[in-house]
Amino acid sequence: MKNLKLYIAIAYGLVWAAGGALYLSNSLVAAYPGASTLWMSVCMFFPLIATLICQKASKEPLLRNIGISWKVNRWWFVGWFTFPVIALLTLLFTNWISGIDTHTEAMLTLGQSMPVGPAGATAITLLSGMLAGVTINALFAFGEEIGWRGYLLKQFEGKNFLTSAIVIGIIWGLWHAPLILLGHNYPQHPQWGVLMMVVVCIPMSFIIQYFRVKSGSVIVAAIMHGTCNAVAGLTMLFVSLDKYNDLIDGATGLAGILAMLVVALCIFLFDRYVTRDRICSSPIALHHETTPPQHTIHPNGEEKLKK
């Protein structure tokens, strides 16, 4: 963990500088509403930049030994479907806490452009979100995940899985602070939103980290993160803006936290009672992803794998 402080300093320094630039350019943002969204998308690559700088400082091979693997396995697909399931649970919890309305302005607009009912709107949102999550969104999410579940997770190798997931979740959540204070995710409550984002990122960190370790690839983490961002707006279709509370409703509100806690609990129980490869209660082991098999030549000329 020798470069942990350096990584945090760079990642935080870049995002605070970007937040300050965005704050000072209010007139530009007012003239071009999409400018802030674009700028925040650029911020997603700051953890990647921090990773490259730290690896360069340690004279490590760039973007090596941090889990970039294209070896597809079943955990890629399970991970890809996880956040659409969480989005549906979030919708259920939002309905339970605040209620939903199938005649909101968003639903009416969608109905005019595409005559579908609530079920159709839900299906379209989830399917399009999954497509975006595995393509363009995954590209931007990779900029973050190569840092959080790639380089940063590598620093916690040998540490307890649950402890590392919580610590990384806190670091990840606080990293969003300057953007949250500018109105990202919590425009109604930006100050409380900073704390809320940390609470959101802890169970999300556990979920993504589990599939990243199970799959052996940070690419899965990028797909999950990208899909999460794409399907997070599902609840907004069914909640009127005048009744929406960003601390309670939606993916980053209380409803989303409850949904992720349910899924995190299911993962924990699966890991404890079903699978043989239990990782939740074990130290993180990532060395097998990058250490190539070693071979030795015996005197008889036969090559054998060195264990």
mmCIF file of C-alpha atoms in Angstrom:
data_model
loop_
_atom_site.group_PDB
_atom_site.id
_atom_site.type_symbol
_atom_site.label_atom_id
_atom_site.label_comp_id
_atom_site.label_asym_id
_atom_site.label_seq_id
_atom_site.Cartn_x
_atom_site.Cartn_y
_atom_site.Cartn_z
ATOM 1 C CA MET A 1 0.000 0.000 0.000
ATOM 2 C CA LYS A 2 2.994 2.250 -0.480
ATOM 3 C CA ASN A 3 1.306 4.383 -3.155
ATOM 4 C CA LEU A 4 -2.150 4.575 -1.567
ATOM 5 C CA LYS A 5 -1.679 8.136 -0.292
ATOM 6 C CA LEU A 6 -0.195 9.273 -3.616
ATOM 7 C CA TYR A 7 -3.080 7.752 -5.555
ATOM 8 C CA ILE A 8 -5.700 9.417 -3.329
ATOM 9 C CA ALA A 9 -3.881 12.763 -3.489
ATOM 10 C CA ILE A 10 -3.806 12.726 -7.301
ATOM 11 C CA ALA A 11 -7.358 11.457 -7.826
ATOM 12 C CA TYR A 12 -8.803 13.901 -5.290
ATOM 13 C CA GLY A 13 -6.638 16.786 -6.469
ATOM 14 C CA LEU A 14 -7.763 16.378 -10.075
ATOM 15 C CA VAL A 15 -11.475 16.163 -9.255
ATOM 16 C CA TRP A 16 -11.339 19.179 -6.897
ATOM 17 C CA ALA A 17 -9.518 21.167 -9.586
ATOM 18 C CA ALA A 18 -12.175 20.128 -12.112
ATOM 19 C CA GLY A 19 -14.938 21.041 -9.671
ATOM 20 C CA GLY A 20 -13.365 24.434 -9.097
ATOM 21 C CA ALA A 21 -13.097 25.045 -12.836
ATOM 22 C CA LEU A 22 -16.738 24.087 -13.294
ATOM 23 C CA TYR A 23 -17.777 26.391 -10.439
ATOM 24 C CA LEU A 24 -15.872 29.313 -11.947
ATOM 25 C CA SER A 25 -17.421 28.721 -15.374
ATOM 26 C CA ASN A 26 -21.052 29.087 -14.302
ATOM 27 C CA SER A 27 -21.757 31.453 -17.187
ATOM 28 C CA LEU A 28 -20.471 28.879 -19.684
ATOM 29 C CA VAL A 29 -22.553 26.125 -18.092
ATOM 30 C CA ALA A 30 -25.633 28.367 -18.187
ATOM 31 C CA ALA A 31 -25.078 29.025 -21.894
ATOM 32 C CA TYR A 32 -24.323 25.385 -22.704
ATOM 33 C CA PRO A 33 -26.300 23.090 -20.322
ATOM 34 C CA GLY A 34 -24.530 19.997 -21.627
ATOM 35 C CA ALA A 35 -21.110 21.365 -20.714
ATOM 36 C CA SER A 36 -21.343 20.277 -17.066
ATOM 37 C CA THR A 37 -22.368 16.738 -18.045
ATOM 38 C CA LEU A 38 -19.468 16.523 -20.472
ATOM 39 C CA TRP A 39 -17.060 17.881 -17.865
ATOM 40 C CA MET A 40 -18.241 15.371 -15.258
ATOM 41 C CA SER A 41 -17.799 12.577 -17.795
ATOM 42 C CA VAL A 42 -14.194 13.704 -18.281
ATOM 43 C CA CYS A 43 -13.726 13.482 -14.503
ATOM 44 C CA MET A 44 -14.345 9.733 -14.726
ATOM 45 C CA PHE A 45 -10.886 9.348 -16.271
ATOM 46 C CA PHE A 46 -9.086 10.946 -13.311
ATOM 47 C CA PRO A 47 -8.665 7.626 -11.442
ATOM 48 C CA LEU A 48 -7.077 6.255 -14.626
ATOM 49 C CA ILE A 49 -4.650 9.200 -14.704
ATOM 50 C CA ALA A 50 -3.854 8.678 -11.014
ATOM 51 C CA THR A 51 -3.186 4.999 -11.714
ATOM 52 C CA LEU A 52 -0.791 5.759 -14.566
ATOM 53 C CA ILE A 53 1.126 8.318 -12.500
ATOM 54 C CA CYS A 54 1.432 5.956 -9.521
ATOM 55 C CA GLN A 55 2.582 3.075 -11.692
ATOM 56 C CA LYS A 56 5.097 5.330 -13.406
ATOM 57 C CA ALA A 57 6.374 6.537 -10.028
ATOM 58 C CA SER A 58 6.842 2.921 -8.903
ATOM 59 C CA LYS A 59 8.404 1.937 -12.233
ATOM 60 C CA GLU A 60 5.668 -0.620 -12.787
ATOM 61 C CA PRO A 61 4.465 -1.660 -16.258
ATOM 62 C CA LEU A 62 1.627 0.711 -17.132
ATOM 63 C CA LEU A 63 -1.853 -0.807 -16.901
ATOM 64 C CA ARG A 64 -0.372 -4.187 -16.024
ATOM 65 C CA ASN A 65 -1.015 -6.446 -13.053
ATOM 66 C CA ILE A 66 -4.245 -4.655 -12.087
ATOM 67 C CA GLY A 67 -6.828 -7.021 -13.511
ATOM 68 C CA ILE A 68 -7.298 -6.100 -17.164
ATOM 69 C CA SER A 69 -8.431 -9.416 -18.612
ATOM 70 C CA TRP A 70 -10.682 -10.222 -21.575
ATOM 71 C CA LYS A 71 -11.166 -13.854 -20.566
ATOM 72 C CA VAL A 72 -14.970 -14.033 -20.483
ATOM 73 C CA ASN A 73 -16.651 -16.252 -17.906
ATOM 74 C CA ARG A 74 -20.126 -16.585 -16.384
ATOM 75 C CA TRP A 75 -19.479 -13.813 -13.844
ATOM 76 C CA TRP A 76 -19.349 -11.279 -16.690
ATOM 77 C CA PHE A 77 -22.994 -12.004 -17.508
ATOM 78 C CA VAL A 78 -24.208 -12.266 -13.911
ATOM 79 C CA GLY A 79 -22.513 -8.959 -13.138
ATOM 80 C CA TRP A 80 -24.024 -7.332 -16.230
ATOM 81 C CA PHE A 81 -27.550 -8.240 -15.101
ATOM 82 C CA THR A 82 -27.031 -7.254 -11.470
ATOM 83 C CA PHE A 83 -27.739 -3.518 -11.690
ATOM 84 C CA PRO A 84 -30.871 -3.893 -13.838
ATOM 85 C CA VAL A 85 -32.172 -6.112 -11.009
ATOM 86 C CA ILE A 86 -31.148 -3.429 -8.509
ATOM 87 C CA ALA A 87 -32.944 -0.813 -10.626
ATOM 88 C CA LEU A 88 -36.167 -2.837 -10.425
ATOM 89 C CA LEU A 89 -35.773 -3.238 -6.665
ATOM 90 C CA THR A 90 -35.137 0.495 -6.385
ATOM 91 C CA LEU A 91 -38.391 1.153 -8.207
ATOM 92 C CA LEU A 92 -40.220 -1.174 -5.789
ATOM 93 C CA PHE A 93 -38.694 0.499 -2.739
ATOM 94 C CA THR A 94 -39.469 3.958 -4.142
ATOM 95 C CA ASN A 95 -43.078 2.907 -4.611
ATOM 96 C CA TRP A 96 -43.155 1.533 -1.060
ATOM 97 C CA ILE A 97 -41.647 4.697 0.471
ATOM 98 C CA SER A 98 -42.970 7.529 -1.708
ATOM 99 C CA GLY A 99 -45.311 6.003 -4.266
ATOM 100 C CA ILE A 100 -44.977 6.108 -8.043
ATOM 101 C CA ASP A 101 -47.108 7.610 -10.792
ATOM 102 C CA THR A 102 -47.473 6.068 -14.254
ATOM 103 C CA HIS A 103 -48.768 9.368 -15.644
ATOM 104 C CA THR A 104 -45.750 11.556 -15.033
ATOM 105 C CA GLU A 105 -44.505 13.995 -17.643
ATOM 106 C CA ALA A 106 -41.668 11.600 -18.508
ATOM 107 C CA MET A 107 -44.090 8.724 -19.068
ATOM 108 C CA LEU A 108 -46.446 10.880 -21.116
ATOM 109 C CA THR A 109 -43.567 12.083 -23.296
ATOM 110 C CA LEU A 110 -42.383 8.518 -23.812
ATOM 111 C CA GLY A 111 -45.918 7.442 -24.606
ATOM 112 C CA GLN A 112 -46.217 10.136 -27.274
ATOM 113 C CA SER A 113 -42.955 9.212 -28.967
ATOM 114 C CA MET A 114 -43.336 5.480 -28.421
ATOM 115 C CA PRO A 115 -46.767 4.102 -27.452
ATOM 116 C CA VAL A 116 -45.814 1.851 -24.569
ATOM 117 C CA GLY A 117 -47.213 1.301 -21.102
ATOM 118 C CA PRO A 118 -45.304 1.241 -17.809
ATOM 119 C CA ALA A 119 -44.052 -2.306 -18.389
ATOM 120 C CA GLY A 120 -42.878 -1.425 -21.881
ATOM 121 C CA ALA A 121 -41.157 1.739 -20.661
ATOM 122 C CA THR A 122 -39.398 -0.267 -17.958
ATOM 123 C CA ALA A 123 -38.246 -2.909 -20.425
ATOM 124 C CA ILE A 124 -37.007 -0.332 -22.944
ATOM 125 C CA THR A 125 -35.122 1.585 -20.253
ATOM 126 C CA LEU A 126 -33.436 -1.537 -18.891
ATOM 127 C CA LEU A 127 -32.548 -3.037 -22.284
ATOM 128 C CA SER A 128 -31.185 0.212 -23.684
ATOM 129 C CA GLY A 129 -29.325 0.764 -20.416
ATOM 130 C CA MET A 130 -27.721 -2.665 -20.625
ATOM 131 C CA LEU A 131 -26.649 -1.979 -24.196
ATOM 132 C CA ALA A 132 -25.136 1.365 -23.193
ATOM 133 C CA GLY A 133 -23.591 -0.245 -20.122
ATOM 134 C CA VAL A 134 -21.575 -2.706 -22.146
ATOM 135 C CA THR A 135 -20.488 -0.144 -24.781
ATOM 136 C CA ILE A 136 -20.049 3.625 -24.404
ATOM 137 C CA ASN A 137 -20.824 3.751 -20.679
ATOM 138 C CA ALA A 138 -18.358 0.960 -19.993
ATOM 139 C CA LEU A 139 -15.636 3.000 -21.710
ATOM 140 C CA PHE A 140 -16.158 5.965 -19.381
ATOM 141 C CA ALA A 141 -16.653 3.717 -16.362
ATOM 142 C CA PHE A 142 -13.350 2.007 -17.160
ATOM 143 C CA GLY A 143 -11.673 5.328 -16.426
ATOM 144 C CA GLU A 144 -12.892 5.028 -12.847
ATOM 145 C CA GLU A 145 -12.808 1.275 -12.336
ATOM 146 C CA ILE A 146 -9.196 0.850 -13.415
ATOM 147 C CA GLY A 147 -8.501 3.011 -10.382
ATOM 148 C CA TRP A 148 -11.015 1.810 -7.779
ATOM 149 C CA ARG A 149 -11.286 -1.896 -8.553
ATOM 150 C CA GLY A 150 -7.987 -2.116 -10.401
ATOM 151 C CA TYR A 151 -5.038 -0.249 -8.929
ATOM 152 C CA LEU A 152 -6.617 0.647 -5.573
ATOM 153 C CA LEU A 153 -7.933 -2.877 -4.954
ATOM 154 C CA LYS A 154 -4.446 -4.182 -5.729
ATOM 155 C CA GLN A 155 -3.167 -2.084 -2.822
ATOM 156 C CA PHE A 156 -5.506 -4.029 -0.531
ATOM 157 C CA GLU A 157 -4.369 -7.448 -1.694
ATOM 158 C CA GLY A 158 -4.019 -9.731 1.317
ATOM 159 C CA LYS A 159 -6.471 -7.631 3.334
ATOM 160 C CA ASN A 160 -9.940 -8.758 4.368
ATOM 161 C CA PHE A 161 -12.467 -8.539 1.528
ATOM 162 C CA LEU A 162 -15.229 -6.826 3.528
ATOM 163 C CA THR A 163 -12.857 -4.311 5.098
ATOM 164 C CA SER A 164 -11.358 -3.370 1.742
ATOM 165 C CA ALA A 165 -14.801 -3.014 0.140
ATOM 166 C CA ILE A 166 -15.897 -0.607 2.888
ATOM 167 C CA VAL A 167 -12.686 1.450 2.820
ATOM 168 C CA ILE A 168 -12.651 1.681 -0.982
ATOM 169 C CA GLY A 169 -16.350 2.584 -0.903
ATOM 170 C CA ILE A 170 -15.645 5.483 1.479
ATOM 171 C CA ILE A 171 -12.711 6.711 -0.627
ATOM 172 C CA TRP A 172 -14.807 6.385 -3.783
ATOM 173 C CA GLY A 173 -17.803 8.151 -2.273
ATOM 174 C CA LEU A 174 -15.810 11.091 -0.916
ATOM 175 C CA TRP A 175 -14.086 11.445 -4.289
ATOM 176 C CA HIS A 176 -17.450 12.623 -5.662
ATOM 177 C CA ALA A 177 -17.697 15.441 -3.081
ATOM 178 C CA PRO A 178 -16.855 18.443 -5.298
ATOM 179 C CA LEU A 179 -19.272 17.275 -7.988
ATOM 180 C CA ILE A 180 -22.001 16.572 -5.423
ATOM 181 C CA LEU A 181 -21.576 20.070 -3.970
ATOM 182 C CA LEU A 182 -22.126 21.430 -7.476
ATOM 183 C CA GLY A 183 -25.482 19.628 -7.688
ATOM 184 C CA HIS A 184 -24.585 16.240 -9.174
ATOM 185 C CA ASN A 185 -27.019 13.489 -8.022
ATOM 186 C CA TYR A 186 -28.355 15.606 -5.143
ATOM 187 C CA PRO A 187 -29.363 19.034 -6.500
ATOM 188 C CA GLN A 188 -31.903 19.487 -3.691
ATOM 189 C CA HIS A 189 -29.504 18.633 -0.855
ATOM 190 C CA PRO A 190 -25.886 19.066 -2.036
ATOM 191 C CA GLN A 191 -24.361 19.191 1.465
ATOM 192 C CA TRP A 192 -26.192 16.127 2.772
ATOM 193 C CA GLY A 193 -25.577 14.570 -0.617
ATOM 194 C CA VAL A 194 -21.853 14.277 0.124
ATOM 195 C CA LEU A 195 -22.561 11.999 3.086
ATOM 196 C CA MET A 196 -25.319 10.199 1.202
ATOM 197 C CA MET A 197 -22.989 9.424 -1.698
ATOM 198 C CA VAL A 198 -20.561 7.747 0.695
ATOM 199 C CA VAL A 199 -23.392 5.602 2.085
ATOM 200 C CA VAL A 200 -24.411 4.690 -1.485
ATOM 201 C CA CYS A 201 -20.879 3.768 -2.539
ATOM 202 C CA ILE A 202 -20.237 1.331 0.324
ATOM 203 C CA PRO A 203 -22.755 -1.387 -0.705
ATOM 204 C CA MET A 204 -22.068 -0.609 -4.365
ATOM 205 C CA SER A 205 -18.364 -1.108 -3.724
ATOM 206 C CA PHE A 206 -19.058 -4.500 -2.133
ATOM 207 C CA ILE A 207 -21.214 -5.636 -5.064
ATOM 208 C CA ILE A 208 -18.870 -4.527 -7.839
ATOM 209 C CA GLN A 209 -15.779 -5.737 -5.990
ATOM 210 C CA TYR A 210 -17.297 -9.185 -5.525
ATOM 211 C CA PHE A 211 -17.838 -9.675 -9.258
ATOM 212 C CA ARG A 212 -14.494 -8.097 -10.106
ATOM 213 C CA VAL A 213 -12.707 -10.672 -7.915
ATOM 214 C CA LYS A 214 -14.929 -13.573 -9.012
ATOM 215 C CA SER A 215 -14.457 -12.794 -12.694
ATOM 216 C CA GLY A 216 -10.772 -11.946 -12.371
ATOM 217 C CA SER A 217 -11.268 -8.843 -14.512
ATOM 218 C CA VAL A 218 -11.706 -5.143 -13.926
ATOM 219 C CA ILE A 219 -13.560 -5.018 -17.263
ATOM 220 C CA VAL A 220 -16.546 -6.594 -15.490
ATOM 221 C CA ALA A 221 -16.441 -3.783 -12.928
ATOM 222 C CA ALA A 222 -16.518 -1.237 -15.773
ATOM 223 C CA ILE A 223 -19.508 -2.966 -17.387
ATOM 224 C CA MET A 224 -21.366 -3.050 -14.066
ATOM 225 C CA HIS A 225 -20.563 0.589 -13.299
ATOM 226 C CA GLY A 226 -21.556 1.659 -16.800
ATOM 227 C CA THR A 227 -24.803 -0.305 -16.655
ATOM 228 C CA CYS A 228 -25.586 1.146 -13.229
ATOM 229 C CA ASN A 229 -25.224 4.676 -14.595
ATOM 230 C CA ALA A 230 -27.412 3.816 -17.579
ATOM 231 C CA VAL A 231 -30.338 2.217 -15.722
ATOM 232 C CA ALA A 232 -30.256 4.482 -12.657
ATOM 233 C CA GLY A 233 -32.827 6.813 -14.235
ATOM 234 C CA LEU A 234 -35.575 4.172 -14.337
ATOM 235 C CA THR A 235 -37.275 5.515 -11.209
ATOM 236 C CA MET A 236 -37.363 9.022 -12.687
ATOM 237 C CA LEU A 237 -39.918 7.813 -15.229
ATOM 238 C CA PHE A 238 -42.408 7.135 -12.447
ATOM 239 C CA VAL A 239 -41.837 9.981 -9.992
ATOM 240 C CA SER A 240 -43.106 13.508 -10.616
ATOM 241 C CA LEU A 241 -40.336 16.072 -10.342
ATOM 242 C CA ASP A 242 -42.331 18.160 -7.877
ATOM 243 C CA LYS A 243 -42.608 15.138 -5.541
ATOM 244 C CA TYR A 244 -39.103 13.743 -6.058
ATOM 245 C CA ASN A 245 -36.753 13.817 -3.050
ATOM 246 C CA ASP A 246 -33.145 13.073 -4.018
ATOM 247 C CA LEU A 247 -32.294 11.773 -0.527
ATOM 248 C CA ILE A 248 -35.126 9.241 -0.559
ATOM 249 C CA ASP A 249 -36.127 8.310 -4.095
ATOM 250 C CA GLY A 250 -34.156 6.770 -6.912
ATOM 251 C CA ALA A 251 -30.836 4.999 -7.312
ATOM 252 C CA THR A 252 -28.814 7.360 -5.106
ATOM 253 C CA GLY A 253 -31.505 7.802 -2.453
ATOM 254 C CA LEU A 254 -32.673 5.635 0.407
ATOM 255 C CA ALA A 255 -34.591 3.400 -2.004
ATOM 256 C CA GLY A 256 -31.425 2.658 -3.983
ATOM 257 C CA ILE A 257 -29.429 1.969 -0.831
ATOM 258 C CA LEU A 258 -32.040 -0.525 0.379
ATOM 259 C CA ALA A 259 -32.057 -2.233 -3.020
ATOM 260 C CA MET A 260 -28.275 -2.602 -3.016
ATOM 261 C CA LEU A 261 -28.277 -3.863 0.571
ATOM 262 C CA VAL A 262 -30.743 -6.599 -0.416
ATOM 263 C CA VAL A 263 -28.529 -7.678 -3.319
ATOM 264 C CA ALA A 264 -25.375 -7.406 -1.195
ATOM 265 C CA LEU A 265 -26.995 -9.644 1.436
ATOM 266 C CA CYS A 266 -27.935 -12.206 -1.238
ATOM 267 C CA ILE A 267 -24.336 -12.183 -2.510
ATOM 268 C CA PHE A 268 -22.999 -12.608 1.020
ATOM 269 C CA LEU A 269 -25.321 -15.555 1.724
ATOM 270 C CA PHE A 270 -24.452 -17.131 -1.630
ATOM 271 C CA ASP A 271 -20.765 -16.760 -0.867
ATOM 272 C CA ARG A 272 -21.125 -18.195 2.629
ATOM 273 C CA TYR A 273 -23.485 -21.102 2.025
ATOM 274 C CA VAL A 274 -23.468 -21.981 -1.686
ATOM 275 C CA THR A 275 -20.159 -21.437 -3.442
ATOM 276 C CA ARG A 276 -16.991 -23.233 -2.445
ATOM 277 C CA ASP A 277 -14.801 -20.307 -3.432
ATOM 278 C CA ARG A 278 -15.663 -18.091 -0.472
ATOM 279 C CA ILE A 279 -14.107 -14.661 -0.766
ATOM 280 C CA CYS A 280 -16.197 -12.407 1.508
ATOM 281 C CA SER A 281 -14.511 -13.705 4.641
ATOM 282 C CA SER A 282 -11.103 -14.249 3.085
ATOM 283 C CA PRO A 283 -8.082 -12.086 2.302
ATOM 284 C CA ILE A 284 -8.119 -10.697 -1.230
ATOM 285 C CA ALA A 285 -5.984 -12.787 -3.587
ATOM 286 C CA LEU A 286 -5.308 -11.236 -6.984
ATOM 287 C CA HIS A 287 -1.816 -12.550 -7.661
ATOM 288 C CA HIS A 288 -3.170 -15.512 -9.641
ATOM 289 C CA GLU A 289 -4.508 -13.102 -12.278
ATOM 290 C CA THR A 290 -1.113 -11.780 -13.274
ATOM 291 C CA THR A 291 1.512 -14.317 -12.243
ATOM 292 C CA PRO A 292 2.295 -16.448 -15.293
ATOM 293 C CA PRO A 293 2.796 -20.167 -14.753
ATOM 294 C CA GLN A 294 6.452 -21.021 -14.212
ATOM 295 C CA HIS A 295 8.010 -24.036 -15.866
ATOM 296 C CA THR A 296 11.148 -25.945 -14.996
ATOM 297 C CA ILE A 297 13.193 -28.267 -17.156
ATOM 298 C CA HIS A 298 14.060 -31.504 -15.384
ATOM 299 C CA PRO A 299 17.250 -33.408 -16.131
ATOM 300 C CA ASN A 300 15.314 -35.923 -18.244
ATOM 301 C CA GLY A 301 14.348 -33.086 -20.554
ATOM 302 C CA GLU A 302 10.674 -33.107 -19.542
ATOM 303 C CA GLU A 303 9.100 -29.722 -18.913
ATOM 304 C CA LYS A 304 6.883 -29.561 -15.824
ATOM 305 C CA LEU A 305 4.742 -26.856 -14.284
ATOM 306 C CA LYS A 306 6.254 -25.382 -11.116
ATOM 307 C CA LYS A 307 3.597 -25.081 -8.420
#
